[in-house]
Amino acid sequence: ADEVKETIYKLSKKGLTPSQIGVILRDSHGVNQIKHLTGTKILRILRAKGLASKIPEDLYHLIKKAVAIRKHLEKKQTGQRLQIQIDSDREQSSQTGQITTKLNQSSLPTGNTRVPPPLPLSHNL
């Protein structure tokens, strides 16, 4: 169990997320469930060592997706392809609204868990 924890620490210092660490341990080390071996989850092991990220992994990916969609919409507003382009952008702007809604909902505090405040959706992420 200590060897697995050391491997988790090494992979985390390389910048991998808990999900990626789990996949690597499963595929290359033959450890299918970390919790069964160590008694705790990967994220809790990282938090105990102080290596966990500041924001949750799922929230990070939602923010990243929202920023990518906004950049795309800004780039495509030149109007070169007329109606087809406009219809496509309308569909994608509704996706941006859905992602923003997900971001706001996931930032709401639930129970006694500590969740960071909502982040502004800027292009500097």
PDB file of N, CA and C in Angstrom, residues 63 66-75 96 120-125:
ATOM      1  N   ILE A  63     -15.119  24.701 -16.786  1.00  0.00           N
ATOM      2  CA  ILE A  63     -14.615  26.047 -17.062  1.00  0.00           C
ATOM      3  C   ILE A  63     -13.814  26.051 -18.366  1.00  0.00           C
ATOM      4  N   ALA A  66     -16.196  25.853 -21.319  1.00  0.00           N
ATOM      5  CA  ALA A  66     -16.918  27.111 -21.529  1.00  0.00           C
ATOM      6  C   ALA A  66     -16.026  28.156 -22.181  1.00  0.00           C
ATOM      7  N   VAL A  67     -14.784  28.249 -21.758  1.00  0.00           N
ATOM      8  CA  VAL A  67     -13.847  29.210 -22.344  1.00  0.00           C
ATOM      9  C   VAL A  67     -13.570  28.857 -23.802  1.00  0.00           C
ATOM     10  N   ALA A  68     -13.428  27.581 -24.100  1.00  0.00           N
ATOM     11  CA  ALA A  68     -13.165  27.158 -25.484  1.00  0.00           C
ATOM     12  C   ALA A  68     -14.346  27.507 -26.392  1.00  0.00           C
ATOM     13  N   ILE A  69     -15.565  27.314 -25.907  1.00  0.00           N
ATOM     14  CA  ILE A  69     -16.743  27.632 -26.708  1.00  0.00           C
ATOM     15  C   ILE A  69     -16.837  29.141 -26.925  1.00  0.00           C
ATOM     16  N   ARG A  70     -16.573  29.929 -25.887  1.00  0.00           N
ATOM     17  CA  ARG A  70     -16.633  31.389 -26.040  1.00  0.00           C
ATOM     18  C   ARG A  70     -15.576  31.891 -27.032  1.00  0.00           C
ATOM     19  N   LYS A  71     -14.377  31.344 -26.960  1.00  0.00           N
ATOM     20  CA  LYS A  71     -13.337  31.741 -27.918  1.00  0.00           C
ATOM     21  C   LYS A  71     -13.760  31.402 -29.340  1.00  0.00           C
ATOM     22  N   HIS A  72     -14.349  30.235 -29.507  1.00  0.00           N
ATOM     23  CA  HIS A  72     -14.816  29.817 -30.823  1.00  0.00           C
ATOM     24  C   HIS A  72     -15.879  30.771 -31.337  1.00  0.00           C
ATOM     25  N   LEU A  73     -16.840  31.127 -30.490  1.00  0.00           N
ATOM     26  CA  LEU A  73     -17.908  32.025 -30.910  1.00  0.00           C
ATOM     27  C   LEU A  73     -17.369  33.398 -31.284  1.00  0.00           C
ATOM     28  N   GLU A  74     -16.396  33.894 -30.542  1.00  0.00           N
ATOM     29  CA  GLU A  74     -15.821  35.195 -30.869  1.00  0.00           C
ATOM     30  C   GLU A  74     -15.084  35.153 -32.207  1.00  0.00           C
ATOM     31  N   LYS A  75     -14.391  34.064 -32.449  1.00  0.00           N
ATOM     32  CA  LYS A  75     -13.637  33.937 -33.688  1.00  0.00           C
ATOM     33  C   LYS A  75     -14.578  33.814 -34.886  1.00  0.00           C
ATOM     34  N   THR A  96     -23.157  27.165 -24.618  1.00  0.00           N
ATOM     35  CA  THR A  96     -22.426  27.987 -23.666  1.00  0.00           C
ATOM     36  C   THR A  96     -23.302  28.315 -22.474  1.00  0.00           C
ATOM     37  N   PRO A 120     -15.316  34.042 -12.565  1.00  0.00           N
ATOM     38  CA  PRO A 120     -15.769  34.763 -13.758  1.00  0.00           C
ATOM     39  C   PRO A 120     -15.258  34.058 -15.003  1.00  0.00           C
ATOM     40  N   LEU A 121     -16.095  33.968 -16.003  1.00  0.00           N
ATOM     41  CA  LEU A 121     -15.706  33.293 -17.233  1.00  0.00           C
ATOM     42  C   LEU A 121     -14.980  34.283 -18.125  1.00  0.00           C
ATOM     43  N   SER A 122     -13.691  34.351 -17.976  1.00  0.00           N
ATOM     44  CA  SER A 122     -12.897  35.257 -18.792  1.00  0.00           C
ATOM     45  C   SER A 122     -12.028  34.446 -19.739  1.00  0.00           C
ATOM     46  N   HIS A 123     -11.345  35.122 -20.600  1.00  0.00           N
ATOM     47  CA  HIS A 123     -10.509  34.437 -21.580  1.00  0.00           C
ATOM     48  C   HIS A 123      -9.118  34.172 -21.045  1.00  0.00           C
ATOM     49  N   ASN A 124      -8.839  34.516 -19.820  1.00  0.00           N
ATOM     50  CA  ASN A 124      -7.499  34.376 -19.262  1.00  0.00           C
ATOM     51  C   ASN A 124      -7.286  33.081 -18.512  1.00  0.00           C
ATOM     52  N   LEU A 125      -8.213  32.121 -18.596  1.00  0.00           N
ATOM     53  CA  LEU A 125      -8.050  30.874 -17.848  1.00  0.00           C
ATOM     54  C   LEU A 125      -7.078  29.949 -18.500  1.00  0.00           C
TER      55      LEU A 125
END
